[in-house]
XYZ file of C-alpha atoms in Angstrom:
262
model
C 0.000 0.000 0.000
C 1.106 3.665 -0.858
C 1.505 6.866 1.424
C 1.054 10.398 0.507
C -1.265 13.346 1.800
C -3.431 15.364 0.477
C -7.066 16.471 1.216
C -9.768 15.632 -1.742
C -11.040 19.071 -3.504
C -13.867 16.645 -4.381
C -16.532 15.173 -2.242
C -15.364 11.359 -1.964
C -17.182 9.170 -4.219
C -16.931 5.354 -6.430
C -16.472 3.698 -2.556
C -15.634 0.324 -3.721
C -15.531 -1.304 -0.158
C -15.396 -0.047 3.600
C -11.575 0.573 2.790
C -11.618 1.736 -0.806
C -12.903 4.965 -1.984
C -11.992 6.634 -4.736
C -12.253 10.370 -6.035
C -11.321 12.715 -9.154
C -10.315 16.347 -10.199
C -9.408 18.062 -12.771
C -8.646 14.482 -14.823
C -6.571 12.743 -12.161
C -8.095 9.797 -9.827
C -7.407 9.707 -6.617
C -7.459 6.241 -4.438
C -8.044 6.416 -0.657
C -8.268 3.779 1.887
C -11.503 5.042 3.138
C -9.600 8.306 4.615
C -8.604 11.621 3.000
C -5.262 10.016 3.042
C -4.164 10.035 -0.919
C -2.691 6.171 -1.686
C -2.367 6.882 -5.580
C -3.005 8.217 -8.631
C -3.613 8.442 -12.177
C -3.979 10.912 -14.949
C -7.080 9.345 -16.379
C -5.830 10.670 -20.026
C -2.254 9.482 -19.574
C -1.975 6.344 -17.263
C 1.467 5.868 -18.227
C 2.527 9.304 -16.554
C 3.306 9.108 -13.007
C 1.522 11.823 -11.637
C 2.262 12.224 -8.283
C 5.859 13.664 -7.054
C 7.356 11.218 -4.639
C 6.564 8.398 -7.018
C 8.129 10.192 -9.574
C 11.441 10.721 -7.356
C 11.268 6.391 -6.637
C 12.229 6.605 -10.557
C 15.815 8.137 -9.396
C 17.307 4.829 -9.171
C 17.530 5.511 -13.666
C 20.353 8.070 -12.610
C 22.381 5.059 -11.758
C 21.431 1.373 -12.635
C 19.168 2.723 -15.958
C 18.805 -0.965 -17.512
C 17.889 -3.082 -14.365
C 16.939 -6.914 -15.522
C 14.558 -7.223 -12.190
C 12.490 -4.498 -10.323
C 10.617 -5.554 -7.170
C 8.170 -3.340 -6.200
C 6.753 -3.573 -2.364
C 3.187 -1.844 -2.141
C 0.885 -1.580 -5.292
C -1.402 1.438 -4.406
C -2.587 2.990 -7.467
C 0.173 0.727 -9.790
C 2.040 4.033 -10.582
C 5.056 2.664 -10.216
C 3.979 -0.639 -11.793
C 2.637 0.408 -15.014
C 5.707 3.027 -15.919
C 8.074 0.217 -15.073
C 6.067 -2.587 -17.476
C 5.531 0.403 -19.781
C 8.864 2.280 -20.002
C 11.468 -0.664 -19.103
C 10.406 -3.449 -21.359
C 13.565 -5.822 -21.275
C 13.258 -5.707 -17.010
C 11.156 -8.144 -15.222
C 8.471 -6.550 -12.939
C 7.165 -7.897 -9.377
C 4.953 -6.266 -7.287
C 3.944 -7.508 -3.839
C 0.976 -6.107 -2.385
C -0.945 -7.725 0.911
C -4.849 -6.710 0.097
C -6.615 -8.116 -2.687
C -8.944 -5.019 -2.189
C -6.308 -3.003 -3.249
C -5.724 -5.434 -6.702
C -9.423 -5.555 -7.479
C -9.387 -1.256 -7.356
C -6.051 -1.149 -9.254
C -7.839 -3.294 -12.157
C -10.739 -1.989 -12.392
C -10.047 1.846 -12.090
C -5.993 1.911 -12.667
C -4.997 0.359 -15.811
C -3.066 -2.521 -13.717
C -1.308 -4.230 -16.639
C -2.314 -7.861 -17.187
C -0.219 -10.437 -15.399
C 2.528 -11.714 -18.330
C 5.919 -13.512 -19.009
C 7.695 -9.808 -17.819
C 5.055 -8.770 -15.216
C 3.678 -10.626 -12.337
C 1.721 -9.871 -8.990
C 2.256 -11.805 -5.581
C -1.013 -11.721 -3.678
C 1.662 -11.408 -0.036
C 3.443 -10.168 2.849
C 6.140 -7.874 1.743
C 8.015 -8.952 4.991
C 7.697 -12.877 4.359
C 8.774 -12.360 0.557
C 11.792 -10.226 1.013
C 12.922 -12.124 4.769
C 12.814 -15.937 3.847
C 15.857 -17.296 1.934
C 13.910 -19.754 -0.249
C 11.069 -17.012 -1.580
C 13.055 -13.648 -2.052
C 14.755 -13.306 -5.865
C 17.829 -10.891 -6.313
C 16.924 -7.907 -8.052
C 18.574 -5.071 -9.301
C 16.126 -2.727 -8.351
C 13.713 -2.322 -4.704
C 10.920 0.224 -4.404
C 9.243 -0.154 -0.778
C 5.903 2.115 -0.561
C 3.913 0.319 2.244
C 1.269 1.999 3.990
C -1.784 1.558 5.863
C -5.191 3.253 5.971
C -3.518 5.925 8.785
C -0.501 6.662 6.908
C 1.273 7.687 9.979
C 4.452 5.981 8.864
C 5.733 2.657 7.256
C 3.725 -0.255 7.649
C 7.495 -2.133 7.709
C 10.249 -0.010 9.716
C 12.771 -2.169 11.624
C 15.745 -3.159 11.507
C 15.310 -6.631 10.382
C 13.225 -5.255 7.786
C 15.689 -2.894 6.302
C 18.071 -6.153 6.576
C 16.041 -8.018 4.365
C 15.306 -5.256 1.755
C 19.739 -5.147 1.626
C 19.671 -8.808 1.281
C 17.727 -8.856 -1.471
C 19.570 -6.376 -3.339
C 22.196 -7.484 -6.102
C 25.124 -5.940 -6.673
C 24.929 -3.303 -7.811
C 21.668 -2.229 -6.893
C 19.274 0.753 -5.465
C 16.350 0.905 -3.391
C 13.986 3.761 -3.349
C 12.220 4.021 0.031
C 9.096 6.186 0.288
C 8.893 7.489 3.998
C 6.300 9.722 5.885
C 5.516 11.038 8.576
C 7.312 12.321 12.109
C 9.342 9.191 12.766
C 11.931 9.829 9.216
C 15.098 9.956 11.319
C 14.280 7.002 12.677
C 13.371 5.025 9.804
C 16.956 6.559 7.961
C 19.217 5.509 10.819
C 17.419 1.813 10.394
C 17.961 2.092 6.739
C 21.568 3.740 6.936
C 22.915 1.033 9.452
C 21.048 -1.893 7.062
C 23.113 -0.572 3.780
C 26.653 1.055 5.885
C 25.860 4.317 5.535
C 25.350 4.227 1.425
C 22.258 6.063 1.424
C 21.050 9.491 -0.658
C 17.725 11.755 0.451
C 15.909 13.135 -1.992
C 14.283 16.692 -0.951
C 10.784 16.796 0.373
C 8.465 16.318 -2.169
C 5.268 18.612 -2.442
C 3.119 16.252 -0.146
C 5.804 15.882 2.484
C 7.419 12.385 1.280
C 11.030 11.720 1.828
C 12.296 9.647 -0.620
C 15.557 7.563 0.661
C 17.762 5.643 -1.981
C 20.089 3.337 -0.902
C 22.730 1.529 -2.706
C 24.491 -2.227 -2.929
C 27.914 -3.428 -4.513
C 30.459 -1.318 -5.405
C 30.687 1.533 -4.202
C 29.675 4.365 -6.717
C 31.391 7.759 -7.935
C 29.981 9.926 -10.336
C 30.785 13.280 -11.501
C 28.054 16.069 -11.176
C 28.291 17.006 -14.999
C 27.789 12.701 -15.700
C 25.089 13.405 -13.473
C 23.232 16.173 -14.914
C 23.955 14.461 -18.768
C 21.782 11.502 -17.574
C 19.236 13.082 -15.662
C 18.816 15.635 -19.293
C 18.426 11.823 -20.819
C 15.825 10.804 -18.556
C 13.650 14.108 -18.413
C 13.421 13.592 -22.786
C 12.694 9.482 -22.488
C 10.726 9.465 -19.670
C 9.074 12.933 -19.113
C 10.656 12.970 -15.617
C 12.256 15.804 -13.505
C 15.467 14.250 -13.242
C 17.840 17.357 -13.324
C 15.503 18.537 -9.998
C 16.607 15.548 -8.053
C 20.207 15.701 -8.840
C 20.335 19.289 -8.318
C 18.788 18.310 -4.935
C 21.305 15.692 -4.167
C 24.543 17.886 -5.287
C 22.866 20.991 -2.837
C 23.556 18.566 -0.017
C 26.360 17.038 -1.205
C 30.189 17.316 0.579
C 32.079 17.018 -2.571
C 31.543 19.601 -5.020
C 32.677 17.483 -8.102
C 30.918 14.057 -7.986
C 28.493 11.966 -5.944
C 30.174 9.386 -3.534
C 28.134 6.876 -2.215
């Protein structure tokens, strides 16, 4: 399940179930899990777009591993994240793990979930037991965690163990975008920090008061501003993303002044 705030300009309407509402403006549907609390959305004229900023920013692991062969994606929400990935990275396997079948049903009927395939497939599950147990989790190359409840007071999944298991299943190399909310961020950094030794990036606040954390596996990784800002210009004409805003926000907290050292 997704996190991110913002109150409805329109009356709630569509409710789907006790715990699935939905609502629209000005083209874009909203899905709530019965609360004001905004879990997704999607341009109804261009579901391929990712329309919402701190999902956009969980696309800044293209600044460094642009061609990954597996994403896993913890959290479905809306299936932002899911349908650019099946859309925009065709030779990449896509897995997304999401715990309510409430949450499926509402993605297919009103999100333009893509149909289950040989590239894309959808695990009806526990983020925790996938990503913890030796004999289910797969190595990927790339890890987006988004898991929320109803509340959205923080991640449903913020311990140590469970920032463990998310490095675990890492290759290397490999990123993980990590969508936090809410007053308890420091918190759920250090448990990320310690879990990867310190290799971690913050993205700055996006517009609904999401901190996006990236954190990084393998080797570790330098690369030059100017590198930087070439790919990012690459990624904003492919992809329609504001790439050149996030590494301008990494570089403004940055130590060195001529590359990125993570």
């Amino acid at each position: 399940m997704n996190g991110a705030r913002r109150r409805p300009a329109a009356p709630m309407r569509r409710p789907l179930s006790p715990r699935i509402t939905l609502s629209e403006e000005d083209g874009v549907r909203y899905l709530h899990f019965g609360t004001e609390w905004v879990q997704g959305a999607m341009r109804i004229g261009r579901p391929w777009q990712i329309e919402l900023e701190y999902q956009q920013q969980m696309m800044a692991p293209l600044l460094f591993l642009p061609q990954p062969a597996r994403v896993l994606q913890l959290g479905l929400g809306a299936a932002a994240l899911a349908r650019f990935c099946w859309r925009h990275l065709p030779p990449a396997e896509i897995i997304v793990v999401e715990i309510s079948d409430e949450v499926v049903a509402a993605a297919r009927r009103w999100f333009a979930l893509p149909d289950e395939d040989d590239r894309f497939s959808l695990l009806l599950d526990d983020a925790r037991d996938v990503v913890s147990h030796p004999r289910r989790r797969r190595s990927v190359d790339w890890l987006q965690v988004d898991v929320y409840d109803r509340a959205a007071r923080g991640p449903v999944l913020d311990d140590d163990a469970f920032s463990a298991a998310c490095r675990h299943v890492l290759r290397g190399p490999g990123v993980a975008a990590f969508n936090l909310f809410g007053p308890g961020f420091d918190a759920s950094l250090a448990r990320i920090a310690a879990a990867f030794d310190g290799r971690t990036l913050v993205l700055p606040e996006a517009d609904a008061g999401n901190r996006i954390v990236l954190a990084f596996s393998g080797p570790p990784l330098t690369a030059p501003w100017p590198a930087l800002y070439r790919r990012a210009s690459e990624i904003e004409r492919q992809f329609g993303l504001p790439a050149r805003k996030w590494v301008s926000g990494l570089r403004g907290s940055a130590v060195d002044a001529t590359s990125l050292n993570v």
